[in-house]
Amino acid sequence: MNTFGNIFRFTDFGESHGAAIGGVIDGCPAGLTIDFLAIQHDLDRRAGRDSQFSVSERAKHEADKVEFLSGIYDGITLGTPIAFIIWNTDAKPEDYEAISDIYRPGHADFTYQAKYGIRDPRGGGRASARETAARVVAGSIAKQILSKKGIGINAIVTQVGNETEPENFPTLLSDIKQKGDSIGGIVSCTVSGLPIGIGEPVFDKLHARLAYAIMSINACKGFEYGSGFDGIDKCGSQLNSYSGGALGGISDGTDFCFRCVFKPTPSISQEQHLPDGSQLTIHGRHDVCVALRAPVIVEAMTALTLVDLICLNDR
Amino acid sequence: MNTFGNIFRFTDFGESHGAAIGGVIDGCPAGLTIDFLAIQHDLDRRAGRDSQFSVSERAKHEADKVEFLSGIYDGITLGTPIAFIIWNTDAKPEDYEAISDIYRPGHADFTYQAKYGIRDPRGGGRASARETAARVVAGSIAKQILSKKGIGINAIVTQVGNETEPENFPTLLSDIKQKGDSIGGIVSCTVSGLPIGIGEPVFDKLHARLAYAIMSINACKGFEYGSGFDGIDKCGSQLNSYSGGALGGISDGTDFCFRCVFKPTPSISQEQHLPDGSQLTIHGRHDVCVALRAPVIVEAMTALTLVDLICLNDR
Amino acid sequence: MNTFGNIFRFTDFGESHGAAIGGVIDGCPAGLTIDFLAIQHDLDRRAGRDSQFSVSERAKHEADKVEFLSGIYDGITLGTPIAFIIWNTDAKPEDYEAISDIYRPGHADFTYQAKYGIRDPRGGGRASARETAARVVAGSIAKQILSKKGIGINAIVTQVGNETEPENFPTLLSDIKQKGDSIGGIVSCTVSGLPIGIGEPVFDKLHARLAYAIMSINACKGFEYGSGFDGIDKCGSQLNSYSGGALGGISDGTDFCFRCVFKPTPSISQEQHLPDGSQLTIHGRHDVCVALRAPVIVEAMTALTLVDLICLNDR
Amino acid sequence: MNTFGNIFRFTDFGESHGAAIGGVIDGCPAGLTIDFLAIQHDLDRRAGRDSQFSVSERAKHEADKVEFLSGIYDGITLGTPIAFIIWNTDAKPEDYEAISDIYRPGHADFTYQAKYGIRDPRGGGRASARETAARVVAGSIAKQILSKKGIGINAIVTQVGNETEPENFPTLLSDIKQKGDSIGGIVSCTVSGLPIGIGEPVFDKLHARLAYAIMSINACKGFEYGSGFDGIDKCGSQLNSYSGGALGGISDGTDFCFRCVFKPTPSISQEQHLPDGSQLTIHGRHDVCVALRAPVIVEAMTALTLVDLICLNDR
């Protein structure tokens, strides 16, 4: 359940304010020289340390430094499981004591408690977006594997609220931030250089596996590829020439293009009314728009999916 | 790859014009009395035999009758694999001989040939939507399991092209049909009665697994739940009270609501221009809007997903 | 649970006296020309129709003829699921009515009833050795894949009771048969031509996966490879030069040699005393020694295991 | 490949002289109070620190202390992945430099190099028996789950070489040790209190899954249950009353009894002749009989198997 993939497999663990988060990559080919700087670069992209709209108080103080425990010898993969951890050095459980018995609106506090009968109340525990840092490490290695095959993945934010002009994003974000509110966004991703034949009929279609991967990212509410929902007013005679990158679920040699939407972060500074009539104010700084930090996670999940499907196709 | 699910597992086989299509359901609880009429009813819904817009020439002549080979004794499940077949009695391979060396636009002919180096040229072979009949049989049994738990699944067509008023669908469809063209549609689905706690962190979130299941249906181009893409212009303060049925990927006791979009069928009567400069006319009657026949398939894939996740949660 | 393998996967279904038994092979490479005669030859070996010691009344009347439903076009595999069935033409449920409420000693009647709360009482249902016919079909195709890679599998009976001289087997078997009793046997199997590197650390060692495969055959009570149990009185200095075909669970280029033991069939003609004090006589002809028919099943399970591990290694 | 189990899943990582070994347990029920002392006790049993025949130089200096990173909060499981590590504090890579380009007889040095094209030459790397410490941690937690259900697992050494009298083991072992040689042994294991119905037809029979689990332990060469190989000279009329704990692969309510054989450790002090004509002497102290330390590992693999099968049965 916490393992992603069939042949190139990534197992992910860790609570937001536990000792550490991390993962195990199994099925990584032997002989790959790991680019550790590229991994750190991706972790930094996710942390969004440069942005006034996405940096959290924690990210400011805690650099995500990954430590590899196995599977790599002299910088080269052994073909054995690659385990890694990121210590939660800035864990501040006391910040969450005040709200440990409150189910925050739009968060998973309630459903975890109901499902397991117990939960780690510190910062969302396992449901925290901090978990995605481990995905980024694994995804960064997957991107290195793909890069050697000439496959590129590029994800960017193409919409914030109703705004589609990137130069206008800051204005809108400042406005939302000032109100103590949050806003959604859309990330667009293009995969180039994918060989023909990737994807498996009938359940493991390329786009079905990608939809699963992307929708598993926190706050993601929708996925579409090719003509997507916007193609609804087009006829067959107009769309037959645009596949979006796959036919019958199998890559066709054109760029694979998809979009996904992220809801506004539910943690907002505004006072919120709870179902029981009480009121809640969540302190600390929070992301104005989680979509801003999503591209590197979208790339990671895309890369993990593609490496696994390529392994399956090449068997 | 042709198996769906982890504990309640459905393996699917068959080419459109081979001897038969069918499947094997593994992990079905013992002691379930099968409602065979309900299965046939779902198969008839999929065939769309009553509709002037969706019936194919084949569906007119060939009733999909399912034959069970194992796993059921005196109408009751044994807990062993349930195998079933639907014979391809009306298979007319000769209809496809003329186009066996042509890659039809928007179809999977080209990608299958490239992936496998061989393909069954008769009617799309494995990539044909005929394969979904087997999904409907398995899904119908899954719906019977869910029904006993008080869980209902209801999918309907809510949009055809830009038209959202059902009474106007026929007018639009007649128009498209007359032009020898095809049009896309949107199916909306609601799951009611789902207990709290279904769905697994972090990869197997309820909506991630459903996205995978639904996007694996032929011609599906997008999936969204809750506020989806349309929620892009809402703020966190507005959306925190609407989850769409899951928080942190785990069902929260409210109805789970999702929508999916189907592209226009690529098989159209109009003359089409191929990349090599030649022209192609596809004969026979074809669906004007495949979305019309999709609801029962959407229900089937939803049911297969839910039974599997419920088994996982109840372990 | 009724699926064997990870990449080259075999799903098996059917009760002994239901409509049919059969299976689905998923992950078979495209472009393989199937040798149907070889499959029938293996089915005939399993039926043991020529032997006075292993033929059952049923095998005399019912030839196991396999019918392929999908995945093969003009005798060549398509890369899609290969479904096949063997009809139970000679099913005689009435033979079992008299004992439908009795738990036969040494059989699975009791455990199936306890596990599922229901069972097919006709001839052992799913627990019948008839199920192994489907394994033989799938295994025969797997052997054809291996054969093209120069890999051979050869299993023979090397011991019946305490007798290790094949020419003395008939004498011993006649004696046991006359007493209305049954006897165990040992099957030895050699895999030649296996490339170096097959088998995965640490759980999916070559011999661990083979032990799983072989021990899943009805009546098998033990598995050993290389020096096995008999090596117990040897020292490290003596055994270091003999691996049995694998080191660290990975094939080392020498022949892989293993042995497995089959218990006497529990169905015997002698009157048996049941725990409740009553007496049971099982009519019909039964195998004197099930090990006699086991070699082709041992080869099948070995082949299914090896093709899957080779696919995994070649990814 | 480095993950064991389907629902209760254990992923294992680490090289003998890398930074750490460890694992991730996924699917552990929430709400279990962990007995950390019991885990340490099992780790100490495996280290064999008290025995003059099994202690290695390394075990003398390095206590295996496990550190939990996730999935446990205030000593209680959260239902999320339980990650743990054991640091390789006494790793002495320099000890292995001299033999880093030698393939030690009976070891996996050669097959790893051939399979991956690279290997960690320090102490066997991933193939080292040190990896089993992680199995013991996971298995100890699995035993705690089983214990609450009244299920007990007990494994002991019942034979060393040809000697079956425990009081004579030391004499024999002293003799072998003095010669700088090693000897094999047999471990017998009994599972009591197992409910009826555990094990899945047809491939995942209780004994087939156990055979897979046990045979995956380093140096194991054979597995048998019930009458096993020794039952070869018994007739059906004699054996029908003794199942060994399973009928048709499903537990029948009696104790499940199995035996497994471990070869002599290939690391011996005697001078050994290599295939190329050269001679090798392996320095350091090595186990005289690895079977002595195996019981706790046998119990661990048995427990991991049973918890997984019980989860599957209870779904």
CSV table of N, CA, C and O in Angstrom, one decimal, chain C residues 4 6 146 151-153 189-215 223-226 243-259 298-299 301-313, chain D residues 1-2 108 110-112 115-116 135 208 211-222:
chain,number,residue,atom,x,y,z
C,4,PHE,N,-0.1,-17.3,-10.4
C,4,PHE,CA,1.3,-17.7,-10.2
C,4,PHE,C,2.2,-16.8,-11.0
C,4,PHE,O,2.1,-16.7,-12.2
C,6,ASN,N,5.0,-13.1,-11.4
C,6,ASN,CA,4.9,-11.7,-11.3
C,6,ASN,C,4.8,-11.0,-12.6
C,6,ASN,O,4.1,-10.0,-12.8
C,146,LEU,N,11.4,-21.5,-23.0
C,146,LEU,CA,12.8,-21.8,-22.4
C,146,LEU,C,13.6,-22.6,-23.5
C,146,LEU,O,14.8,-22.4,-23.6
C,151,ILE,N,17.3,-23.9,-22.8
C,151,ILE,CA,17.2,-24.3,-21.4
C,151,ILE,C,16.3,-25.6,-21.4
C,151,ILE,O,15.2,-25.6,-22.0
C,152,GLY,N,16.8,-26.7,-20.8
C,152,GLY,CA,16.0,-27.9,-20.8
C,152,GLY,C,15.6,-28.3,-19.4
C,152,GLY,O,16.4,-28.0,-18.4
C,153,ILE,N,14.5,-28.9,-19.2
C,153,ILE,CA,14.0,-29.3,-17.9
C,153,ILE,C,13.6,-30.8,-18.0
C,153,ILE,O,12.9,-31.2,-18.9
C,189,CYS,N,14.6,-33.7,-10.6
C,189,CYS,CA,14.5,-32.8,-11.7
C,189,CYS,C,15.8,-32.1,-12.0
C,189,CYS,O,16.5,-31.6,-11.0
C,190,THR,N,16.2,-32.0,-13.2
C,190,THR,CA,17.5,-31.3,-13.6
C,190,THR,C,17.2,-30.2,-14.6
C,190,THR,O,16.5,-30.5,-15.6
C,191,VAL,N,17.6,-29.0,-14.3
C,191,VAL,CA,17.5,-27.9,-15.3
C,191,VAL,C,18.9,-27.6,-15.9
C,191,VAL,O,19.9,-27.4,-15.1
C,192,SER,N,19.0,-27.7,-17.2
C,192,SER,CA,20.3,-27.5,-17.8
C,192,SER,C,20.2,-26.3,-18.8
C,192,SER,O,19.1,-25.9,-19.3
C,193,GLY,N,21.3,-25.7,-19.0
C,193,GLY,CA,21.4,-24.5,-19.9
C,193,GLY,C,20.9,-23.2,-19.3
C,193,GLY,O,20.8,-22.2,-20.1
C,194,LEU,N,20.7,-23.2,-18.0
C,194,LEU,CA,20.2,-21.9,-17.4
C,194,LEU,C,21.3,-20.9,-17.4
C,194,LEU,O,22.4,-21.2,-16.9
C,195,PRO,N,21.1,-19.7,-17.9
C,195,PRO,CA,22.2,-18.7,-17.9
C,195,PRO,C,22.5,-18.3,-16.4
C,195,PRO,O,21.7,-18.5,-15.5
C,196,ILE,N,23.7,-17.8,-16.3
C,196,ILE,CA,24.2,-17.3,-14.9
C,196,ILE,C,23.4,-16.1,-14.6
C,196,ILE,O,23.1,-15.2,-15.5
C,197,GLY,N,23.0,-15.9,-13.4
C,197,GLY,CA,22.3,-14.7,-12.9
C,197,GLY,C,20.8,-14.7,-12.7
C,197,GLY,O,20.2,-13.7,-12.4
C,198,ILE,N,20.2,-15.9,-12.8
C,198,ILE,CA,18.8,-16.0,-12.6
C,198,ILE,C,18.5,-16.3,-11.2
C,198,ILE,O,19.1,-17.1,-10.5
C,199,GLY,N,17.5,-15.6,-10.6
C,199,GLY,CA,17.1,-15.6,-9.2
C,199,GLY,C,17.4,-14.3,-8.6
C,199,GLY,O,18.3,-13.5,-9.1
C,200,GLU,N,16.6,-13.9,-7.6
C,200,GLU,CA,16.7,-12.5,-7.1
C,200,GLU,C,17.0,-12.6,-5.6
C,200,GLU,O,16.3,-13.3,-4.8
C,201,PRO,N,18.0,-11.8,-5.1
C,201,PRO,CA,18.1,-11.7,-3.7
C,201,PRO,C,17.0,-10.8,-3.1
C,201,PRO,O,16.6,-9.9,-3.8
C,202,VAL,N,16.6,-11.0,-1.9
C,202,VAL,CA,17.0,-12.0,-0.9
C,202,VAL,C,15.9,-13.0,-0.7
C,202,VAL,O,16.2,-14.1,-0.3
C,203,PHE,N,14.7,-12.6,-1.0
C,203,PHE,CA,13.6,-13.5,-0.8
C,203,PHE,C,13.3,-14.4,-2.0
C,203,PHE,O,12.9,-15.5,-1.9
C,204,ASP,N,13.5,-13.8,-3.2
C,204,ASP,CA,13.2,-14.5,-4.4
C,204,ASP,C,14.4,-15.3,-5.0
C,204,ASP,O,14.6,-15.3,-6.2
C,205,LYS,N,15.1,-15.9,-4.1
C,205,LYS,CA,16.2,-16.8,-4.5
C,205,LYS,C,15.6,-17.9,-5.5
C,205,LYS,O,14.5,-18.3,-5.3
C,206,LEU,N,16.5,-18.3,-6.4
C,206,LEU,CA,16.0,-19.3,-7.4
C,206,LEU,C,15.4,-20.5,-6.7
C,206,LEU,O,14.3,-20.9,-7.1
C,207,HIS,N,16.1,-21.0,-5.7
C,207,HIS,CA,15.6,-22.2,-5.1
C,207,HIS,C,14.4,-22.0,-4.2
C,207,HIS,O,13.6,-22.9,-4.0
C,208,ALA,N,14.3,-20.7,-3.6
C,208,ALA,CA,13.1,-20.4,-2.8
C,208,ALA,C,11.8,-20.4,-3.7
C,208,ALA,O,10.8,-20.9,-3.3
C,209,ARG,N,12.0,-19.7,-4.8
C,209,ARG,CA,10.8,-19.7,-5.8
C,209,ARG,C,10.5,-21.0,-6.3
C,209,ARG,O,9.3,-21.3,-6.5
C,210,LEU,N,11.5,-21.9,-6.5
C,210,LEU,CA,11.2,-23.2,-7.0
C,210,LEU,C,10.5,-24.1,-5.9
C,210,LEU,O,9.6,-24.8,-6.2
C,211,ALA,N,11.0,-23.9,-4.7
C,211,ALA,CA,10.4,-24.6,-3.6
C,211,ALA,C,8.9,-24.3,-3.5
C,211,ALA,O,8.0,-25.2,-3.3
C,212,TYR,N,8.6,-23.0,-3.6
C,212,TYR,CA,7.2,-22.5,-3.5
C,212,TYR,C,6.4,-23.2,-4.7
C,212,TYR,O,5.3,-23.7,-4.4
C,213,ALA,N,6.9,-23.2,-5.8
C,213,ALA,CA,6.2,-23.7,-7.0
C,213,ALA,C,6.0,-25.2,-6.9
C,213,ALA,O,4.9,-25.7,-7.1
C,214,ILE,N,7.0,-25.9,-6.5
C,214,ILE,CA,6.9,-27.4,-6.4
C,214,ILE,C,6.0,-27.8,-5.2
C,214,ILE,O,5.2,-28.7,-5.4
C,215,MET,N,6.2,-27.2,-4.1
C,215,MET,CA,5.4,-27.5,-2.9
C,215,MET,C,3.9,-27.2,-3.1
C,215,MET,O,3.1,-27.7,-2.3
C,223,PHE,N,10.9,-30.6,-0.4
C,223,PHE,CA,11.7,-30.1,-1.5
C,223,PHE,C,13.2,-30.0,-1.0
C,223,PHE,O,13.4,-29.4,0.1
C,224,GLU,N,14.1,-30.3,-1.8
C,224,GLU,CA,15.5,-30.1,-1.5
C,224,GLU,C,16.3,-29.9,-2.8
C,224,GLU,O,15.9,-30.4,-3.8
C,225,TYR,N,17.4,-29.2,-2.7
C,225,TYR,CA,18.2,-29.0,-3.9
C,225,TYR,C,19.7,-29.2,-3.5
C,225,TYR,O,20.0,-29.1,-2.3
C,226,GLY,N,20.5,-29.4,-4.5
C,226,GLY,CA,21.9,-29.6,-4.2
C,226,GLY,C,22.1,-30.8,-3.3
C,226,GLY,O,21.5,-31.8,-3.4
C,243,SER,N,27.4,-26.8,-5.6
C,243,SER,CA,26.4,-25.8,-5.2
C,243,SER,C,24.9,-26.3,-5.5
C,243,SER,O,24.0,-25.8,-4.8
C,244,GLY,N,24.8,-27.2,-6.4
C,244,GLY,CA,23.5,-27.6,-6.8
C,244,GLY,C,22.8,-26.7,-7.8
C,244,GLY,O,21.7,-26.9,-8.2
C,245,GLY,N,23.6,-25.7,-8.2
C,245,GLY,CA,23.1,-24.9,-9.3
C,245,GLY,C,22.9,-23.4,-9.0
C,245,GLY,O,22.7,-22.6,-9.9
C,246,ALA,N,23.0,-23.1,-7.7
C,246,ALA,CA,22.8,-21.7,-7.3
C,246,ALA,C,23.7,-21.3,-6.1
C,246,ALA,O,23.9,-22.1,-5.2
C,247,LEU,N,24.2,-20.1,-6.2
C,247,LEU,CA,25.0,-19.5,-5.0
C,247,LEU,C,24.3,-18.2,-4.6
C,247,LEU,O,24.1,-17.3,-5.5
C,248,GLY,N,23.9,-18.1,-3.4
C,248,GLY,CA,23.3,-16.9,-2.9
C,248,GLY,C,21.9,-16.8,-3.6
C,248,GLY,O,21.3,-15.7,-3.7
C,249,GLY,N,21.4,-17.9,-4.1
C,249,GLY,CA,20.0,-17.8,-4.7
C,249,GLY,C,20.0,-17.5,-6.2
C,249,GLY,O,19.0,-17.3,-6.8
C,250,ILE,N,21.2,-17.3,-6.7
C,250,ILE,CA,21.4,-16.9,-8.1
C,250,ILE,C,22.1,-18.0,-8.9
C,250,ILE,O,23.1,-18.6,-8.4
C,251,SER,N,21.5,-18.4,-10.1
C,251,SER,CA,22.1,-19.5,-10.8
C,251,SER,C,23.6,-19.2,-11.2
C,251,SER,O,24.0,-18.1,-11.5
C,252,ASP,N,24.4,-20.3,-11.1
C,252,ASP,CA,25.8,-20.1,-11.3
C,252,ASP,C,26.4,-20.8,-12.5
C,252,ASP,O,27.6,-20.9,-12.7
C,253,GLY,N,25.5,-21.3,-13.4
C,253,GLY,CA,26.0,-21.8,-14.6
C,253,GLY,C,26.1,-23.3,-14.6
C,253,GLY,O,26.3,-24.0,-15.7
C,254,THR,N,26.0,-24.0,-13.4
C,254,THR,CA,26.0,-25.4,-13.4
C,254,THR,C,24.5,-25.9,-13.4
C,254,THR,O,23.6,-25.1,-13.2
C,255,ASP,N,24.3,-27.2,-13.7
C,255,ASP,CA,22.9,-27.7,-13.7
C,255,ASP,C,22.3,-27.5,-12.3
C,255,ASP,O,22.9,-27.7,-11.3
C,256,PHE,N,21.0,-27.1,-12.4
C,256,PHE,CA,20.2,-26.9,-11.1
C,256,PHE,C,19.5,-28.3,-10.9
C,256,PHE,O,18.7,-28.7,-11.7
C,257,CYS,N,19.8,-28.9,-9.7
C,257,CYS,CA,19.2,-30.2,-9.4
C,257,CYS,C,18.4,-30.2,-8.2
C,257,CYS,O,18.9,-29.8,-7.1
C,258,PHE,N,17.2,-30.6,-8.3
C,258,PHE,CA,16.4,-30.7,-7.0
C,258,PHE,C,15.5,-32.0,-7.0
C,258,PHE,O,15.4,-32.7,-8.0
C,259,ARG,N,15.1,-32.3,-5.8
C,259,ARG,CA,14.2,-33.5,-5.6
C,259,ARG,C,13.0,-33.1,-4.8
C,259,ARG,O,13.1,-32.2,-4.0
C,298,VAL,N,5.8,-31.3,-12.3
C,298,VAL,CA,7.0,-30.7,-11.8
C,298,VAL,C,7.8,-29.9,-12.9
C,298,VAL,O,8.2,-28.8,-12.6
C,299,GLU,N,7.8,-30.4,-14.1
C,299,GLU,CA,8.5,-29.7,-15.2
C,299,GLU,C,7.7,-28.4,-15.4
C,299,GLU,O,8.3,-27.3,-15.7
C,301,MET,N,5.7,-26.5,-13.4
C,301,MET,CA,5.9,-25.5,-12.4
C,301,MET,C,7.3,-24.9,-12.4
C,301,MET,O,7.5,-23.8,-12.1
C,302,THR,N,8.3,-25.8,-12.7
C,302,THR,CA,9.7,-25.3,-12.9
C,302,THR,C,9.8,-24.3,-14.0
C,302,THR,O,10.4,-23.3,-13.9
C,303,ALA,N,9.1,-24.7,-15.1
C,303,ALA,CA,9.2,-23.8,-16.3
C,303,ALA,C,8.5,-22.5,-16.0
C,303,ALA,O,9.0,-21.4,-16.4
C,304,LEU,N,7.3,-22.5,-15.4
C,304,LEU,CA,6.6,-21.2,-15.1
C,304,LEU,C,7.5,-20.3,-14.2
C,304,LEU,O,7.5,-19.1,-14.4
C,305,THR,N,8.2,-21.0,-13.2
C,305,THR,CA,9.0,-20.2,-12.3
C,305,THR,C,10.2,-19.6,-13.1
C,305,THR,O,10.5,-18.4,-12.9
C,306,LEU,N,10.8,-20.4,-13.9
C,306,LEU,CA,12.0,-19.9,-14.6
C,306,LEU,C,11.7,-18.8,-15.6
C,306,LEU,O,12.4,-17.8,-15.7
C,307,VAL,N,10.6,-18.9,-16.4
C,307,VAL,CA,10.3,-17.9,-17.3
C,307,VAL,C,10.1,-16.6,-16.6
C,307,VAL,O,10.5,-15.5,-17.0
C,308,ASP,N,9.4,-16.6,-15.5
C,308,ASP,CA,9.1,-15.4,-14.7
C,308,ASP,C,10.4,-14.8,-14.2
C,308,ASP,O,10.6,-13.6,-14.3
C,309,LEU,N,11.3,-15.6,-13.6
C,309,LEU,CA,12.5,-15.1,-13.1
C,309,LEU,C,13.4,-14.5,-14.2
C,309,LEU,O,14.1,-13.6,-14.0
C,310,ILE,N,13.4,-15.2,-15.4
C,310,ILE,CA,14.2,-14.7,-16.5
C,310,ILE,C,13.7,-13.4,-17.0
C,310,ILE,O,14.4,-12.4,-17.3
C,311,CYS,N,12.3,-13.2,-17.1
C,311,CYS,CA,11.8,-11.9,-17.4
C,311,CYS,C,12.2,-10.8,-16.5
C,311,CYS,O,12.5,-9.7,-16.9
C,312,LEU,N,12.2,-11.2,-15.2
C,312,LEU,CA,12.6,-10.2,-14.1
C,312,LEU,C,14.1,-9.8,-14.3
C,312,LEU,O,14.4,-8.7,-14.1
C,313,ASN,N,14.9,-10.8,-14.6
C,313,ASN,CA,16.3,-10.5,-14.7
C,313,ASN,C,16.6,-9.7,-16.0
C,313,ASN,O,17.6,-8.9,-16.0
D,1,MET,N,11.0,-7.4,-5.2
D,1,MET,CA,11.9,-8.6,-5.1
D,1,MET,C,12.5,-8.6,-3.7
D,1,MET,O,12.8,-9.7,-3.1
D,2,ASN,N,12.7,-7.4,-3.1
D,2,ASN,CA,13.2,-7.4,-1.7
D,2,ASN,C,12.1,-7.2,-0.7
D,2,ASN,O,12.3,-6.7,0.4
D,108,ALA,N,28.4,-16.2,-2.7
D,108,ALA,CA,27.6,-15.6,-3.8
D,108,ALA,C,28.5,-14.5,-4.5
D,108,ALA,O,27.9,-13.8,-5.4
D,110,PHE,N,30.7,-14.6,-6.8
D,110,PHE,CA,30.7,-14.8,-8.3
D,110,PHE,C,29.4,-14.5,-9.0
D,110,PHE,O,29.3,-13.8,-10.0
D,111,THR,N,28.3,-15.0,-8.4
D,111,THR,CA,27.0,-14.8,-9.0
D,111,THR,C,26.5,-13.4,-8.9
D,111,THR,O,25.9,-12.9,-9.9
D,112,TYR,N,26.8,-12.7,-7.9
D,112,TYR,CA,26.4,-11.3,-7.8
D,112,TYR,C,27.2,-10.5,-8.9
D,112,TYR,O,26.6,-9.6,-9.5
D,115,LYS,N,25.6,-11.3,-12.2
D,115,LYS,CA,24.3,-10.8,-12.4
D,115,LYS,C,24.3,-9.2,-12.6
D,115,LYS,O,23.6,-8.7,-13.4
D,116,TYR,N,25.0,-8.5,-11.7
D,116,TYR,CA,24.9,-7.1,-11.7
D,116,TYR,C,26.1,-6.3,-12.4
D,116,TYR,O,26.0,-5.1,-12.6
D,135,ARG,N,15.3,-9.3,9.1
D,135,ARG,CA,14.2,-10.3,9.1
D,135,ARG,C,13.8,-10.6,10.6
D,135,ARG,O,12.6,-10.8,10.9
D,208,ALA,N,3.4,-24.3,0.9
D,208,ALA,CA,4.2,-23.8,-0.2
D,208,ALA,C,4.7,-22.4,0.1
D,208,ALA,O,5.9,-22.1,-0.2
D,211,ALA,N,7.5,-23.0,2.6
D,211,ALA,CA,8.7,-23.5,1.9
D,211,ALA,C,9.5,-22.3,1.3
D,211,ALA,O,10.7,-22.2,1.4
D,212,TYR,N,8.7,-21.4,0.6
D,212,TYR,CA,9.3,-20.3,0.0
D,212,TYR,C,10.1,-19.4,1.0
D,212,TYR,O,11.2,-19.0,0.9
D,213,ALA,N,9.4,-19.2,2.1
D,213,ALA,CA,9.9,-18.3,3.2
D,213,ALA,C,11.2,-18.9,3.8
D,213,ALA,O,12.2,-18.2,4.0
D,214,ILE,N,11.2,-20.2,4.1
D,214,ILE,CA,12.3,-20.8,4.8
D,214,ILE,C,13.5,-21.0,3.9
D,214,ILE,O,14.6,-20.8,4.2
D,215,MET,N,13.1,-21.4,2.6
D,215,MET,CA,14.2,-21.7,1.7
D,215,MET,C,14.9,-20.4,1.3
D,215,MET,O,16.0,-20.4,0.7
D,216,SER,N,14.3,-19.2,1.6
D,216,SER,CA,15.0,-17.9,1.3
D,216,SER,C,16.1,-17.6,2.3
D,216,SER,O,16.8,-16.6,2.1
D,217,ILE,N,16.1,-18.3,3.4
D,217,ILE,CA,17.2,-18.1,4.4
D,217,ILE,C,18.5,-18.6,3.9
D,217,ILE,O,18.6,-19.7,3.4
D,218,ASN,N,19.5,-17.8,4.1
D,218,ASN,CA,20.9,-18.2,3.7
D,218,ASN,C,21.2,-19.6,4.1
D,218,ASN,O,21.0,-20.0,5.3
D,219,ALA,N,21.8,-20.4,3.2
D,219,ALA,CA,22.4,-21.7,3.5
D,219,ALA,C,21.3,-22.8,3.6
D,219,ALA,O,21.7,-24.0,3.9
D,220,CYS,N,20.0,-22.5,3.5
D,220,CYS,CA,19.0,-23.5,3.6
D,220,CYS,C,18.9,-24.3,2.3
D,220,CYS,O,18.9,-23.8,1.2
D,221,LYS,N,19.0,-25.7,2.4
D,221,LYS,CA,19.0,-26.5,1.3
D,221,LYS,C,17.8,-27.4,1.1
D,221,LYS,O,17.7,-28.1,0.1
D,222,GLY,N,16.9,-27.5,2.1
D,222,GLY,CA,15.7,-28.3,2.0
D,222,GLY,C,14.7,-28.0,3.0
D,222,GLY,O,15.0,-27.5,4.1
